[in-house]
Amino acid sequence: MSIQLHYVVPGDDFTRAGEASGAVKTTLKQLGFRPDVIRRVAIAMYEGEINMVIHAGGGEADVEILPDCVTILLTDHGPGIPDVEQAMQEGFSTAPENVRNLGFGAGMGLPNIKKYTDTLDIETEIGVGTRMRMTVRVTEG
Amino acid sequence: MTVAELQAALSLEVLVEGDMTREVSGGYCGDLLSWVMGRARSGDAWITVMGNVNAIAVCVLADTACLILSDASPLDDAARARAQAEEIPVLRSDKNTYTLAVELSRLLPS
């Protein structure tokens, strides 16, 4: 069994951010995945979605669901991440003031993704965009 | 303790009813969404001043039991609609986050 899902994440629309991760959460629930696995996938994907909305003018999400693994590929054509290591640090944020007023910009997005996924690969190029591939494995538990 | 029991015990205003039978197992306080999403546990009552649609998304994704708005904070229309659709209970109090957390702590088994 393999299920492929594709979503377009609109840019600069914070009311719609979270639709894709919410839909994936619903799908995983229907497929009978464990609640802790669903929670990890949903949080990591939502953080990725929000990053694309804040920084990249939106992007695309491709999700592959296998019985033992969920893979999320996020692709955007935004400005790229100048220093990935710095961006991975808790509390580091370049989110603008209007975004912070909504409660975002805590500098926890990428750290949360790392925390809740088993693998995280970031390919980024300045002025071209960012591809982020993350996987959550279903382990015994 | 269920969300309904918590609402009654703390005399909270009900803004969105949602699933009031949900069990509350703990609490979390905070207004930075990613911070909350990374640290709140499933089943927590989340106390915050953030009443926007993204706060509701955090409730859904982090699987909190309910959202409690402190300091009589507003719930915007998009958030109300999303909470209703997702059956997230949204409650409100005039009290501040600290006071609500102390009162919640007295209600929950230590």
mmCIF file of N, CA, C and O in Angstrom, chain B residues 27-65:
data_model
loop_
_atom_site.group_PDB
_atom_site.id
_atom_site.type_symbol
_atom_site.label_atom_id
_atom_site.label_comp_id
_atom_site.label_asym_id
_atom_site.label_seq_id
_atom_site.Cartn_x
_atom_site.Cartn_y
_atom_site.Cartn_z
ATOM 1 N N GLY B 27 -1.964 20.712 31.717
ATOM 2 C CA GLY B 27 -2.155 22.074 31.234
ATOM 3 C C GLY B 27 -0.888 22.622 30.622
ATOM 4 O O GLY B 27 0.216 22.136 30.907
ATOM 5 N N TYR B 28 -1.052 23.632 29.770
ATOM 6 C CA TYR B 28 0.109 24.316 29.197
ATOM 7 C C TYR B 28 -0.248 25.787 29.005
ATOM 8 O O TYR B 28 -1.375 26.108 28.624
ATOM 9 N N CYS B 29 0.724 26.672 29.265
ATOM 10 C CA CYS B 29 0.520 28.109 29.099
ATOM 11 C C CYS B 29 1.531 28.637 28.094
ATOM 12 O O CYS B 29 2.715 28.297 28.184
ATOM 13 N N GLY B 30 1.073 29.491 27.170
ATOM 14 C CA GLY B 30 2.013 30.106 26.238
ATOM 15 C C GLY B 30 1.287 30.734 25.072
ATOM 16 O O GLY B 30 0.178 30.336 24.731
ATOM 17 N N ASP B 31 1.948 31.730 24.454
ATOM 18 C CA ASP B 31 1.322 32.459 23.348
ATOM 19 C C ASP B 31 2.098 32.332 22.040
ATOM 20 O O ASP B 31 1.629 32.790 21.009
ATOM 21 N N LEU B 32 3.275 31.718 22.100
ATOM 22 C CA LEU B 32 4.039 31.511 20.867
ATOM 23 C C LEU B 32 3.660 30.132 20.319
ATOM 24 O O LEU B 32 3.906 29.109 20.963
ATOM 25 N N LEU B 33 3.060 30.136 19.134
ATOM 26 C CA LEU B 33 2.390 28.920 18.642
ATOM 27 C C LEU B 33 3.334 27.731 18.478
ATOM 28 O O LEU B 33 3.018 26.616 18.866
ATOM 29 N N SER B 34 4.498 27.971 17.878
ATOM 30 C CA SER B 34 5.422 26.853 17.664
ATOM 31 C C SER B 34 5.981 26.325 18.981
ATOM 32 O O SER B 34 6.245 25.137 19.130
ATOM 33 N N TRP B 35 6.135 27.245 19.898
ATOM 34 C CA TRP B 35 6.624 26.851 21.221
ATOM 35 C C TRP B 35 5.614 25.899 21.868
ATOM 36 O O TRP B 35 5.966 24.848 22.400
ATOM 37 N N VAL B 36 4.364 26.288 21.796
ATOM 38 C CA VAL B 36 3.287 25.471 22.372
ATOM 39 C C VAL B 36 3.193 24.129 21.644
ATOM 40 O O VAL B 36 3.095 23.065 22.259
ATOM 41 N N MET B 37 3.280 24.193 20.318
ATOM 42 C CA MET B 37 3.128 22.964 19.530
ATOM 43 C C MET B 37 4.253 21.976 19.824
ATOM 44 O O MET B 37 4.051 20.774 19.809
ATOM 45 N N GLY B 38 5.422 22.511 20.127
ATOM 46 C CA GLY B 38 6.551 21.636 20.408
ATOM 47 C C GLY B 38 6.530 21.049 21.808
ATOM 48 O O GLY B 38 7.189 20.057 22.068
ATOM 49 N N ARG B 39 5.787 21.684 22.715
ATOM 50 C CA ARG B 39 5.889 21.285 24.120
ATOM 51 C C ARG B 39 4.586 20.848 24.781
ATOM 52 O O ARG B 39 4.611 20.074 25.749
ATOM 53 N N ALA B 40 3.467 21.359 24.330
ATOM 54 C CA ALA B 40 2.200 20.941 24.948
ATOM 55 C C ALA B 40 1.968 19.461 24.666
ATOM 56 O O ALA B 40 2.386 18.950 23.623
ATOM 57 N N ARG B 41 1.324 18.791 25.620
ATOM 58 C CA ARG B 41 1.068 17.367 25.436
ATOM 59 C C ARG B 41 -0.382 17.143 25.009
ATOM 60 O O ARG B 41 -1.259 17.974 25.272
ATOM 61 N N SER B 42 -0.588 16.004 24.397
ATOM 62 C CA SER B 42 -1.942 15.609 24.020
ATOM 63 C C SER B 42 -2.805 15.563 25.284
ATOM 64 O O SER B 42 -2.381 15.020 26.304
ATOM 65 N N GLY B 43 -3.982 16.172 25.227
ATOM 66 C CA GLY B 43 -4.876 16.158 26.394
ATOM 67 C C GLY B 43 -4.709 17.338 27.328
ATOM 68 O O GLY B 43 -5.445 17.473 28.307
ATOM 69 N N ASP B 44 -3.750 18.233 27.036
ATOM 70 C CA ASP B 44 -3.566 19.428 27.873
ATOM 71 C C ASP B 44 -4.690 20.435 27.641
ATOM 72 O O ASP B 44 -5.231 20.542 26.533
ATOM 73 N N ALA B 45 -5.011 21.197 28.695
ATOM 74 C CA ALA B 45 -5.812 22.409 28.530
ATOM 75 C C ALA B 45 -4.808 23.526 28.264
ATOM 76 O O ALA B 45 -3.900 23.751 29.058
ATOM 77 N N TRP B 46 -4.952 24.198 27.143
ATOM 78 C CA TRP B 46 -3.979 25.223 26.744
ATOM 79 C C TRP B 46 -4.536 26.602 27.090
ATOM 80 O O TRP B 46 -5.595 26.980 26.595
ATOM 81 N N ILE B 47 -3.802 27.339 27.919
ATOM 82 C CA ILE B 47 -4.217 28.679 28.340
ATOM 83 C C ILE B 47 -3.383 29.706 27.585
ATOM 84 O O ILE B 47 -2.143 29.666 27.627
ATOM 85 N N THR B 48 -4.049 30.633 26.892
ATOM 86 C CA THR B 48 -3.337 31.583 26.031
ATOM 87 C C THR B 48 -4.174 32.836 25.814
ATOM 88 O O THR B 48 -5.366 32.858 26.146
ATOM 89 N N VAL B 49 -3.557 33.873 25.238
ATOM 90 C CA VAL B 49 -4.310 35.060 24.819
ATOM 91 C C VAL B 49 -4.523 35.059 23.299
ATOM 92 O O VAL B 49 -5.100 35.989 22.751
ATOM 93 N N MET B 50 -4.034 34.017 22.630
ATOM 94 C CA MET B 50 -4.108 33.957 21.164
ATOM 95 C C MET B 50 -5.436 33.361 20.698
ATOM 96 O O MET B 50 -5.649 32.148 20.810
ATOM 97 N N GLY B 51 -6.311 34.198 20.168
ATOM 98 C CA GLY B 51 -7.622 33.709 19.725
ATOM 99 C C GLY B 51 -7.766 33.754 18.216
ATOM 100 O O GLY B 51 -8.839 34.066 17.709
ATOM 101 N N ASN B 52 -6.685 33.446 17.488
ATOM 102 C CA ASN B 52 -6.787 33.459 16.024
ATOM 103 C C ASN B 52 -6.881 32.036 15.470
ATOM 104 O O ASN B 52 -6.749 31.050 16.210
ATOM 105 N N VAL B 53 -7.096 31.954 14.172
ATOM 106 C CA VAL B 53 -7.351 30.654 13.533
ATOM 107 C C VAL B 53 -6.134 29.726 13.649
ATOM 108 O O VAL B 53 -6.280 28.499 13.712
ATOM 109 N N ASN B 54 -4.955 30.311 13.721
ATOM 110 C CA ASN B 54 -3.758 29.483 13.832
ATOM 111 C C ASN B 54 -3.654 28.809 15.196
ATOM 112 O O ASN B 54 -3.106 27.716 15.322
ATOM 113 N N ALA B 55 -4.190 29.474 16.207
ATOM 114 C CA ALA B 55 -4.218 28.858 17.538
ATOM 115 C C ALA B 55 -5.105 27.609 17.512
ATOM 116 O O ALA B 55 -4.792 26.592 18.134
ATOM 117 N N ILE B 56 -6.203 27.693 16.770
ATOM 118 C CA ILE B 56 -7.078 26.524 16.657
ATOM 119 C C ILE B 56 -6.349 25.397 15.913
ATOM 120 O O ILE B 56 -6.442 24.223 16.273
ATOM 121 N N ALA B 57 -5.586 25.782 14.881
ATOM 122 C CA ALA B 57 -4.799 24.772 14.149
ATOM 123 C C ALA B 57 -3.823 24.070 15.090
ATOM 124 O O ALA B 57 -3.645 22.849 15.023
ATOM 125 N N VAL B 58 -3.222 24.833 15.987
ATOM 126 C CA VAL B 58 -2.291 24.240 16.951
ATOM 127 C C VAL B 58 -3.026 23.246 17.861
ATOM 128 O O VAL B 58 -2.524 22.150 18.140
ATOM 129 N N CYS B 59 -4.235 23.614 18.295
ATOM 130 C CA CYS B 59 -5.045 22.689 19.116
ATOM 131 C C CYS B 59 -5.287 21.374 18.374
ATOM 132 O O CYS B 59 -5.165 20.292 18.945
ATOM 133 N N VAL B 60 -5.634 21.498 17.109
ATOM 134 C CA VAL B 60 -5.939 20.312 16.303
ATOM 135 C C VAL B 60 -4.701 19.445 16.144
ATOM 136 O O VAL B 60 -4.738 18.235 16.373
ATOM 137 N N LEU B 61 -3.590 20.087 15.768
ATOM 138 C CA LEU B 61 -2.394 19.319 15.429
ATOM 139 C C LEU B 61 -1.693 18.772 16.668
ATOM 140 O O LEU B 61 -1.178 17.667 16.656
ATOM 141 N N ALA B 62 -1.681 19.558 17.737
ATOM 142 C CA ALA B 62 -1.017 19.094 18.966
ATOM 143 C C ALA B 62 -1.975 18.278 19.828
ATOM 144 O O ALA B 62 -1.577 17.736 20.850
ATOM 145 N N ASP B 63 -3.243 18.238 19.425
ATOM 146 C CA ASP B 63 -4.236 17.393 20.087
ATOM 147 C C ASP B 63 -4.499 17.806 21.543
ATOM 148 O O ASP B 63 -4.615 16.952 22.422
ATOM 149 N N THR B 64 -4.584 19.123 21.772
ATOM 150 C CA THR B 64 -4.923 19.588 23.125
ATOM 151 C C THR B 64 -6.412 19.345 23.380
ATOM 152 O O THR B 64 -7.212 19.246 22.444
ATOM 153 N N ALA B 65 -6.791 19.273 24.669
ATOM 154 C CA ALA B 65 -8.184 18.965 25.014
ATOM 155 C C ALA B 65 -9.096 20.169 24.789
ATOM 156 O O ALA B 65 -10.261 20.012 24.412
#
